[in-house]
Amino acid sequence: IGVIAYGARKLRSRAKSAVQPFQSGTYILRPSGSLYRFVQAETVGAAALWGDVERMAQASVVAEWIVKGEEEGRPDEALYRLVRWALDRLLAGDEAETVVRTFELLYLRKAGFGPEWGRCVRCGQAAALTDFSPAEGGVVCRACRNAVPDARPVPPPLFAFVGRLLAVPPGRLGRVTLRPPQRQALSRLLDAFIERHVALDLRSRRLMAGREDLAAAAAALRERRLKRRGAGFGGEGPTAEAPAEASPADSDFAMGR
């Protein structure tokens, strides 16, 4: 829905923090013509995203799917829970690309785009699934893959990940992890599928194609903040510890509350 927040740009406005990007909470709104007028809000979360360029960009992908793909003003509790899950996991510091690709996979399924992961799109059998065809809109089996020109091999761990993901009841999804090879494979498959079957101009997804530049910008922003903080205390700023690397023993798939 469209909302007007009068005076939100003022420095001391109560509405200022409530209308920041990806903020969530309980909002009181009043009808005002074709829009709504902001009255007050009790907010939670989102502030941790504002200084992280890459996570803000990934959250923008989630938001643009909803803005471009959904009908305005139509309540959808299940969709809200899915969006809330994605933003919460980004806030929690989970690997951002895994969170957004998981969101896209579940959103595409909910919205009716597909793709088909449970049965071969050529013969319908559920066994010996080995490849994915963006053009056909889903997975293909070993017997049919030679007849599909754009069939792409799917790593077995990725098949296991998707199968378990789609079996999780709505509202019970927790933390999701993928090792880099499976994450990259999922991204390539979804990118190819979306390009063929989804007629939405998702500019934020195109922006993420240059996420290396975004990561560099985020690192520069953190460095400037550390320098300003150090200057404010009349000395050198604190040093930032490097994030811990994932253990080789980490599971390809993990879910939970």
PDB file of C-alpha atoms in Angstrom:
ATOM      1  CA  ILE A   1       0.000   0.000   0.000  1.00  0.00           C
ATOM      2  CA  GLY A   2       1.059   3.616  -0.411  1.00  0.00           C
ATOM      3  CA  VAL A   3       1.637   5.634   2.748  1.00  0.00           C
ATOM      4  CA  ILE A   4       2.389   9.333   3.316  1.00  0.00           C
ATOM      5  CA  ALA A   5       4.398  10.266   6.425  1.00  0.00           C
ATOM      6  CA  TYR A   6       4.146  14.025   6.863  1.00  0.00           C
ATOM      7  CA  GLY A   7       7.229  15.651   8.378  1.00  0.00           C
ATOM      8  CA  ALA A   8       9.321  12.465   8.235  1.00  0.00           C
ATOM      9  CA  ARG A   9      12.303  14.363   6.815  1.00  0.00           C
ATOM     10  CA  LYS A  10      12.549  16.629   9.820  1.00  0.00           C
ATOM     11  CA  LEU A  11      15.513  15.907  12.064  1.00  0.00           C
ATOM     12  CA  ARG A  12      13.449  15.323  15.213  1.00  0.00           C
ATOM     13  CA  SER A  13      10.463  13.692  13.552  1.00  0.00           C
ATOM     14  CA  ARG A  14       9.009  10.664  15.354  1.00  0.00           C
ATOM     15  CA  ALA A  15       8.241   9.155  11.971  1.00  0.00           C
ATOM     16  CA  LYS A  16      11.819   9.352  10.686  1.00  0.00           C
ATOM     17  CA  SER A  17      13.055   5.985  11.958  1.00  0.00           C
ATOM     18  CA  ALA A  18       9.708   4.264  11.329  1.00  0.00           C
ATOM     19  CA  VAL A  19       9.776   4.902   7.577  1.00  0.00           C
ATOM     20  CA  GLN A  20      13.367   3.872   6.895  1.00  0.00           C
ATOM     21  CA  PRO A  21      13.919   1.085   4.322  1.00  0.00           C
ATOM     22  CA  PHE A  22      13.038  -2.448   5.517  1.00  0.00           C
ATOM     23  CA  GLN A  23      11.813  -1.260   8.900  1.00  0.00           C
ATOM     24  CA  SER A  24       9.163  -3.463  10.471  1.00  0.00           C
ATOM     25  CA  GLY A  25       6.745  -3.097  13.322  1.00  0.00           C
ATOM     26  CA  THR A  26       3.142  -2.309  14.164  1.00  0.00           C
ATOM     27  CA  TYR A  27       1.840   0.720  12.260  1.00  0.00           C
ATOM     28  CA  ILE A  28      -1.279   2.825  12.731  1.00  0.00           C
ATOM     29  CA  LEU A  29      -2.464   4.307   9.435  1.00  0.00           C
ATOM     30  CA  ARG A  30      -5.482   6.348   8.377  1.00  0.00           C
ATOM     31  CA  PRO A  31      -7.041   6.500   4.896  1.00  0.00           C
ATOM     32  CA  SER A  32      -6.111   9.652   3.000  1.00  0.00           C
ATOM     33  CA  GLY A  33      -7.611   9.626  -0.484  1.00  0.00           C
ATOM     34  CA  SER A  34      -6.040   6.853  -2.535  1.00  0.00           C
ATOM     35  CA  LEU A  35      -3.201   6.491  -0.001  1.00  0.00           C
ATOM     36  CA  TYR A  36      -2.823   6.107   3.754  1.00  0.00           C
ATOM     37  CA  ARG A  37      -1.447   8.595   6.271  1.00  0.00           C
ATOM     38  CA  PHE A  38       1.106   7.521   8.837  1.00  0.00           C
ATOM     39  CA  VAL A  39      -0.026   8.132  12.433  1.00  0.00           C
ATOM     40  CA  GLN A  40       2.416   6.243  14.649  1.00  0.00           C
ATOM     41  CA  ALA A  41       4.394   3.021  14.869  1.00  0.00           C
ATOM     42  CA  GLU A  42       6.129   0.650  17.232  1.00  0.00           C
ATOM     43  CA  THR A  43       9.153  -0.594  15.311  1.00  0.00           C
ATOM     44  CA  VAL A  44      11.584  -3.484  15.581  1.00  0.00           C
ATOM     45  CA  GLY A  45      14.679  -4.548  13.626  1.00  0.00           C
ATOM     46  CA  ALA A  46      16.098  -3.291  10.319  1.00  0.00           C
ATOM     47  CA  ALA A  47      18.522  -0.684  11.734  1.00  0.00           C
ATOM     48  CA  ALA A  48      21.422  -3.147  11.466  1.00  0.00           C
ATOM     49  CA  LEU A  49      20.941  -3.298   7.690  1.00  0.00           C
ATOM     50  CA  TRP A  50      21.325   0.416   7.032  1.00  0.00           C
ATOM     51  CA  GLY A  51      25.119   0.519   7.222  1.00  0.00           C
ATOM     52  CA  ASP A  52      25.687  -2.646   5.187  1.00  0.00           C
ATOM     53  CA  VAL A  53      25.609  -1.852   1.482  1.00  0.00           C
ATOM     54  CA  GLU A  54      25.537  -5.450   0.262  1.00  0.00           C
ATOM     55  CA  ARG A  55      22.797  -6.584   2.654  1.00  0.00           C
ATOM     56  CA  MET A  56      20.723  -3.514   1.799  1.00  0.00           C
ATOM     57  CA  ALA A  57      21.072  -4.418  -1.867  1.00  0.00           C
ATOM     58  CA  GLN A  58      20.039  -8.030  -1.222  1.00  0.00           C
ATOM     59  CA  ALA A  59      17.065  -6.844   0.852  1.00  0.00           C
ATOM     60  CA  SER A  60      16.122  -4.617  -2.091  1.00  0.00           C
ATOM     61  CA  VAL A  61      15.840  -7.728  -4.260  1.00  0.00           C
ATOM     62  CA  VAL A  62      13.308  -9.176  -1.804  1.00  0.00           C
ATOM     63  CA  ALA A  63      11.343  -5.925  -1.711  1.00  0.00           C
ATOM     64  CA  GLU A  64      11.269  -5.513  -5.493  1.00  0.00           C
ATOM     65  CA  TRP A  65       9.831  -8.998  -6.017  1.00  0.00           C
ATOM     66  CA  ILE A  66       6.878  -7.937  -3.862  1.00  0.00           C
ATOM     67  CA  VAL A  67       6.473  -4.481  -5.378  1.00  0.00           C
ATOM     68  CA  LYS A  68       6.622  -5.760  -8.966  1.00  0.00           C
ATOM     69  CA  GLY A  69       4.973  -9.167  -8.521  1.00  0.00           C
ATOM     70  CA  GLU A  70       2.091  -8.602  -6.121  1.00  0.00           C
ATOM     71  CA  GLU A  71      -1.235  -6.826  -6.319  1.00  0.00           C
ATOM     72  CA  GLU A  72      -1.370  -3.668  -4.214  1.00  0.00           C
ATOM     73  CA  GLY A  73      -3.534  -3.811  -1.109  1.00  0.00           C
ATOM     74  CA  ARG A  74      -4.105  -7.579  -1.109  1.00  0.00           C
ATOM     75  CA  PRO A  75      -3.320  -9.123   2.314  1.00  0.00           C
ATOM     76  CA  ASP A  76      -1.240 -12.304   2.251  1.00  0.00           C
ATOM     77  CA  GLU A  77      -0.134 -13.661   5.624  1.00  0.00           C
ATOM     78  CA  ALA A  78       2.011 -16.448   4.147  1.00  0.00           C
ATOM     79  CA  LEU A  79       3.852 -14.006   1.902  1.00  0.00           C
ATOM     80  CA  TYR A  80       4.420 -11.627   4.807  1.00  0.00           C
ATOM     81  CA  ARG A  81       5.964 -14.464   6.833  1.00  0.00           C
ATOM     82  CA  LEU A  82       8.276 -15.321   3.938  1.00  0.00           C
ATOM     83  CA  VAL A  83       9.438 -11.709   3.542  1.00  0.00           C
ATOM     84  CA  ARG A  84       9.795 -11.364   7.312  1.00  0.00           C
ATOM     85  CA  TRP A  85      11.920 -14.517   7.382  1.00  0.00           C
ATOM     86  CA  ALA A  86      14.254 -13.192   4.678  1.00  0.00           C
ATOM     87  CA  LEU A  87      14.760  -9.823   6.388  1.00  0.00           C
ATOM     88  CA  ASP A  88      15.222 -11.441   9.801  1.00  0.00           C
ATOM     89  CA  ARG A  89      17.914 -13.783   8.450  1.00  0.00           C
ATOM     90  CA  LEU A  90      19.711 -10.872   6.776  1.00  0.00           C
ATOM     91  CA  LEU A  91      19.576  -9.002  10.081  1.00  0.00           C
ATOM     92  CA  ALA A  92      20.934 -12.058  11.876  1.00  0.00           C
ATOM     93  CA  GLY A  93      24.013 -12.029   9.649  1.00  0.00           C
ATOM     94  CA  ASP A  94      23.300 -15.165   7.605  1.00  0.00           C
ATOM     95  CA  GLU A  95      25.028 -15.481   4.230  1.00  0.00           C
ATOM     96  CA  ALA A  96      23.062 -12.913   2.217  1.00  0.00           C
ATOM     97  CA  GLU A  97      23.037 -14.594  -1.190  1.00  0.00           C
ATOM     98  CA  THR A  98      21.828 -17.889   0.284  1.00  0.00           C
ATOM     99  CA  VAL A  99      18.982 -16.102   2.066  1.00  0.00           C
ATOM    100  CA  VAL A 100      17.825 -14.259  -1.047  1.00  0.00           C
ATOM    101  CA  ARG A 101      18.102 -17.283  -3.359  1.00  0.00           C
ATOM    102  CA  THR A 102      16.093 -19.314  -0.851  1.00  0.00           C
ATOM    103  CA  PHE A 103      13.493 -16.533  -0.757  1.00  0.00           C
ATOM    104  CA  GLU A 104      13.335 -16.458  -4.561  1.00  0.00           C
ATOM    105  CA  LEU A 105      12.956 -20.225  -4.780  1.00  0.00           C
ATOM    106  CA  LEU A 106      10.048 -20.210  -2.328  1.00  0.00           C
ATOM    107  CA  TYR A 107       8.455 -17.057  -3.740  1.00  0.00           C
ATOM    108  CA  LEU A 108       8.550 -18.330  -7.326  1.00  0.00           C
ATOM    109  CA  ARG A 109       6.850 -21.518  -6.203  1.00  0.00           C
ATOM    110  CA  LYS A 110       4.196 -19.651  -4.208  1.00  0.00           C
ATOM    111  CA  ALA A 111       3.504 -17.219  -7.057  1.00  0.00           C
ATOM    112  CA  GLY A 112       3.009 -20.071  -9.515  1.00  0.00           C
ATOM    113  CA  PHE A 113       6.069 -19.461 -11.676  1.00  0.00           C
ATOM    114  CA  GLY A 114       7.737 -22.761 -10.747  1.00  0.00           C
ATOM    115  CA  PRO A 115      10.246 -24.202 -11.402  1.00  0.00           C
ATOM    116  CA  GLU A 116       9.414 -27.899 -11.059  1.00  0.00           C
ATOM    117  CA  TRP A 117      11.841 -29.720  -8.765  1.00  0.00           C
ATOM    118  CA  GLY A 118      10.011 -32.931  -7.887  1.00  0.00           C
ATOM    119  CA  ARG A 119       9.398 -34.600 -11.253  1.00  0.00           C
ATOM    120  CA  CYS A 120      10.961 -34.661 -14.690  1.00  0.00           C
ATOM    121  CA  VAL A 121       9.316 -31.991 -16.819  1.00  0.00           C
ATOM    122  CA  ARG A 122       9.577 -34.287 -19.870  1.00  0.00           C
ATOM    123  CA  CYS A 123       8.323 -37.682 -18.711  1.00  0.00           C
ATOM    124  CA  GLY A 124       6.976 -36.983 -15.215  1.00  0.00           C
ATOM    125  CA  GLN A 125       8.998 -39.553 -13.307  1.00  0.00           C
ATOM    126  CA  ALA A 126      10.365 -38.647  -9.877  1.00  0.00           C
ATOM    127  CA  ALA A 127      13.424 -40.928  -9.932  1.00  0.00           C
ATOM    128  CA  ALA A 128      16.934 -40.420 -11.357  1.00  0.00           C
ATOM    129  CA  LEU A 129      16.641 -36.640 -11.605  1.00  0.00           C
ATOM    130  CA  THR A 130      20.003 -35.276 -12.721  1.00  0.00           C
ATOM    131  CA  ASP A 131      19.667 -31.985 -14.622  1.00  0.00           C
ATOM    132  CA  PHE A 132      17.799 -28.684 -14.762  1.00  0.00           C
ATOM    133  CA  SER A 133      16.375 -27.080 -17.900  1.00  0.00           C
ATOM    134  CA  PRO A 134      15.623 -23.333 -17.728  1.00  0.00           C
ATOM    135  CA  ALA A 135      13.694 -23.525 -21.010  1.00  0.00           C
ATOM    136  CA  GLU A 136      11.543 -26.478 -19.905  1.00  0.00           C
ATOM    137  CA  GLY A 137      10.999 -24.938 -16.496  1.00  0.00           C
ATOM    138  CA  GLY A 138      12.393 -27.564 -14.165  1.00  0.00           C
ATOM    139  CA  VAL A 139      14.374 -30.722 -13.615  1.00  0.00           C
ATOM    140  CA  VAL A 140      14.857 -33.569 -16.085  1.00  0.00           C
ATOM    141  CA  CYS A 141      15.791 -37.188 -15.515  1.00  0.00           C
ATOM    142  CA  ARG A 142      18.778 -39.146 -16.767  1.00  0.00           C
ATOM    143  CA  ALA A 143      16.739 -40.733 -19.572  1.00  0.00           C
ATOM    144  CA  CYS A 144      15.456 -37.388 -20.917  1.00  0.00           C
ATOM    145  CA  ARG A 145      18.426 -35.086 -20.495  1.00  0.00           C
ATOM    146  CA  ASN A 146      19.949 -35.826 -23.909  1.00  0.00           C
ATOM    147  CA  ALA A 147      16.723 -34.630 -25.518  1.00  0.00           C
ATOM    148  CA  VAL A 148      16.889 -31.254 -23.736  1.00  0.00           C
ATOM    149  CA  PRO A 149      19.438 -28.905 -25.349  1.00  0.00           C
ATOM    150  CA  ASP A 150      19.853 -26.604 -22.351  1.00  0.00           C
ATOM    151  CA  ALA A 151      19.973 -29.305 -19.635  1.00  0.00           C
ATOM    152  CA  ARG A 152      22.452 -28.382 -16.911  1.00  0.00           C
ATOM    153  CA  PRO A 153      23.797 -30.853 -14.321  1.00  0.00           C
ATOM    154  CA  VAL A 154      22.574 -30.266 -10.761  1.00  0.00           C
ATOM    155  CA  PRO A 155      24.917 -31.237  -7.886  1.00  0.00           C
ATOM    156  CA  PRO A 156      23.305 -33.986  -5.745  1.00  0.00           C
ATOM    157  CA  PRO A 157      23.694 -31.880  -2.555  1.00  0.00           C
ATOM    158  CA  LEU A 158      21.675 -29.118  -4.231  1.00  0.00           C
ATOM    159  CA  PHE A 159      18.885 -31.569  -5.070  1.00  0.00           C
ATOM    160  CA  ALA A 160      18.870 -32.635  -1.426  1.00  0.00           C
ATOM    161  CA  PHE A 161      18.799 -29.007  -0.270  1.00  0.00           C
ATOM    162  CA  VAL A 162      15.850 -28.043  -2.465  1.00  0.00           C
ATOM    163  CA  GLY A 163      13.904 -31.194  -1.617  1.00  0.00           C
ATOM    164  CA  ARG A 164      14.217 -30.606   2.109  1.00  0.00           C
ATOM    165  CA  LEU A 165      13.561 -26.882   1.747  1.00  0.00           C
ATOM    166  CA  LEU A 166      10.278 -27.397  -0.093  1.00  0.00           C
ATOM    167  CA  ALA A 167       9.164 -29.937   2.527  1.00  0.00           C
ATOM    168  CA  VAL A 168       9.439 -27.456   5.418  1.00  0.00           C
ATOM    169  CA  PRO A 169       5.970 -26.307   6.590  1.00  0.00           C
ATOM    170  CA  PRO A 170       5.247 -22.575   6.087  1.00  0.00           C
ATOM    171  CA  GLY A 171       6.311 -20.542   9.083  1.00  0.00           C
ATOM    172  CA  ARG A 172       8.829 -23.144  10.327  1.00  0.00           C
ATOM    173  CA  LEU A 173      11.789 -22.094   8.230  1.00  0.00           C
ATOM    174  CA  GLY A 174      14.876 -21.213  10.251  1.00  0.00           C
ATOM    175  CA  ARG A 175      18.526 -20.724   9.366  1.00  0.00           C
ATOM    176  CA  VAL A 176      19.531 -21.984   5.916  1.00  0.00           C
ATOM    177  CA  THR A 177      23.113 -22.612   4.824  1.00  0.00           C
ATOM    178  CA  LEU A 178      24.714 -23.699   1.553  1.00  0.00           C
ATOM    179  CA  ARG A 179      28.350 -24.300   0.703  1.00  0.00           C
ATOM    180  CA  PRO A 180      29.708 -21.986  -2.014  1.00  0.00           C
ATOM    181  CA  PRO A 181      29.602 -24.534  -4.905  1.00  0.00           C
ATOM    182  CA  GLN A 182      25.922 -25.327  -4.272  1.00  0.00           C
ATOM    183  CA  ARG A 183      25.073 -21.667  -3.695  1.00  0.00           C
ATOM    184  CA  GLN A 184      26.677 -20.660  -6.973  1.00  0.00           C
ATOM    185  CA  ALA A 185      24.937 -23.487  -8.835  1.00  0.00           C
ATOM    186  CA  LEU A 186      21.553 -22.464  -7.418  1.00  0.00           C
ATOM    187  CA  SER A 187      22.144 -18.833  -8.392  1.00  0.00           C
ATOM    188  CA  ARG A 188      23.020 -19.768 -11.975  1.00  0.00           C
ATOM    189  CA  LEU A 189      19.945 -21.992 -12.344  1.00  0.00           C
ATOM    190  CA  LEU A 190      17.569 -19.420 -10.881  1.00  0.00           C
ATOM    191  CA  ASP A 191      19.067 -16.610 -12.967  1.00  0.00           C
ATOM    192  CA  ALA A 192      18.551 -18.601 -16.164  1.00  0.00           C
ATOM    193  CA  PHE A 193      15.019 -19.657 -15.180  1.00  0.00           C
ATOM    194  CA  ILE A 194      13.927 -16.132 -14.205  1.00  0.00           C
ATOM    195  CA  GLU A 195      15.305 -14.696 -17.438  1.00  0.00           C
ATOM    196  CA  ARG A 196      13.232 -17.177 -19.476  1.00  0.00           C
ATOM    197  CA  HIS A 197       9.960 -17.264 -17.517  1.00  0.00           C
ATOM    198  CA  VAL A 198       9.483 -14.153 -15.383  1.00  0.00           C
ATOM    199  CA  ALA A 199       8.386 -11.011 -17.235  1.00  0.00           C
ATOM    200  CA  LEU A 200       9.305  -8.563 -14.484  1.00  0.00           C
ATOM    201  CA  ASP A 201      11.907  -5.823 -14.773  1.00  0.00           C
ATOM    202  CA  LEU A 202      13.842  -6.475 -11.565  1.00  0.00           C
ATOM    203  CA  ARG A 203      16.511  -3.788 -11.563  1.00  0.00           C
ATOM    204  CA  SER A 204      17.828  -4.754  -8.138  1.00  0.00           C
ATOM    205  CA  ARG A 205      18.782  -8.212  -9.470  1.00  0.00           C
ATOM    206  CA  ARG A 206      20.767  -6.573 -12.254  1.00  0.00           C
ATOM    207  CA  LEU A 207      22.462  -4.393  -9.685  1.00  0.00           C
ATOM    208  CA  MET A 208      23.536  -7.461  -7.745  1.00  0.00           C
ATOM    209  CA  ALA A 209      25.411  -8.690 -10.796  1.00  0.00           C
ATOM    210  CA  GLY A 210      27.999  -6.112  -9.740  1.00  0.00           C
ATOM    211  CA  ARG A 211      28.074  -7.156  -6.088  1.00  0.00           C
ATOM    212  CA  GLU A 212      31.877  -7.237  -6.103  1.00  0.00           C
ATOM    213  CA  ASP A 213      31.754  -3.467  -6.522  1.00  0.00           C
ATOM    214  CA  LEU A 214      29.173  -3.290  -3.737  1.00  0.00           C
ATOM    215  CA  ALA A 215      31.402  -5.312  -1.425  1.00  0.00           C
ATOM    216  CA  ALA A 216      34.298  -2.955  -2.161  1.00  0.00           C
ATOM    217  CA  ALA A 217      32.063   0.049  -1.445  1.00  0.00           C
ATOM    218  CA  ALA A 218      30.938  -1.524   1.842  1.00  0.00           C
ATOM    219  CA  ALA A 219      34.553  -2.116   2.876  1.00  0.00           C
ATOM    220  CA  ALA A 220      35.418   1.498   2.061  1.00  0.00           C
ATOM    221  CA  LEU A 221      32.408   2.712   4.066  1.00  0.00           C
ATOM    222  CA  ARG A 222      33.455   0.667   7.101  1.00  0.00           C
ATOM    223  CA  GLU A 223      37.000   2.004   6.833  1.00  0.00           C
ATOM    224  CA  ARG A 224      35.764   5.619   6.712  1.00  0.00           C
ATOM    225  CA  ARG A 225      33.569   5.033   9.763  1.00  0.00           C
ATOM    226  CA  LEU A 226      36.470   3.536  11.705  1.00  0.00           C
ATOM    227  CA  LYS A 227      38.638   6.539  10.808  1.00  0.00           C
ATOM    228  CA  ARG A 228      35.926   9.001  11.871  1.00  0.00           C
ATOM    229  CA  ARG A 229      35.418   7.108  15.123  1.00  0.00           C
ATOM    230  CA  GLY A 230      39.147   7.200  15.811  1.00  0.00           C
ATOM    231  CA  ALA A 231      39.331  10.918  15.013  1.00  0.00           C
ATOM    232  CA  GLY A 232      36.424  11.557  17.382  1.00  0.00           C
ATOM    233  CA  PHE A 233      38.342  10.000  20.284  1.00  0.00           C
ATOM    234  CA  GLY A 234      41.579  11.739  19.390  1.00  0.00           C
ATOM    235  CA  GLY A 235      43.393   8.556  18.480  1.00  0.00           C
ATOM    236  CA  GLU A 236      43.439   5.635  16.168  1.00  0.00           C
ATOM    237  CA  GLY A 237      40.176   3.877  15.506  1.00  0.00           C
ATOM    238  CA  PRO A 238      39.456   0.341  16.591  1.00  0.00           C
ATOM    239  CA  THR A 239      40.537  -2.424  14.286  1.00  0.00           C
ATOM    240  CA  ALA A 240      37.929  -4.639  12.643  1.00  0.00           C
ATOM    241  CA  GLU A 241      38.339  -8.349  13.107  1.00  0.00           C
ATOM    242  CA  ALA A 242      38.087 -10.521  10.017  1.00  0.00           C
ATOM    243  CA  PRO A 243      34.952 -12.693   9.961  1.00  0.00           C
ATOM    244  CA  ALA A 244      35.503 -16.321  10.835  1.00  0.00           C
ATOM    245  CA  GLU A 245      35.699 -18.618   7.838  1.00  0.00           C
ATOM    246  CA  ALA A 246      33.187 -21.400   7.499  1.00  0.00           C
ATOM    247  CA  SER A 247      34.427 -24.747   8.698  1.00  0.00           C
ATOM    248  CA  PRO A 248      34.923 -27.390   6.000  1.00  0.00           C
ATOM    249  CA  ALA A 249      32.764 -29.619   8.146  1.00  0.00           C
ATOM    250  CA  ASP A 250      29.768 -27.277   7.892  1.00  0.00           C
ATOM    251  CA  SER A 251      26.693 -28.989   6.570  1.00  0.00           C
ATOM    252  CA  ASP A 252      25.446 -28.299   3.064  1.00  0.00           C
ATOM    253  CA  PHE A 253      22.031 -27.828   4.579  1.00  0.00           C
ATOM    254  CA  ALA A 254      20.862 -26.689   7.988  1.00  0.00           C
ATOM    255  CA  MET A 255      17.486 -25.570   9.165  1.00  0.00           C
ATOM    256  CA  GLY A 256      15.921 -24.867  12.503  1.00  0.00           C
ATOM    257  CA  ARG A 257      14.240 -22.378  14.704  1.00  0.00           C
TER     258      ARG A 257
END
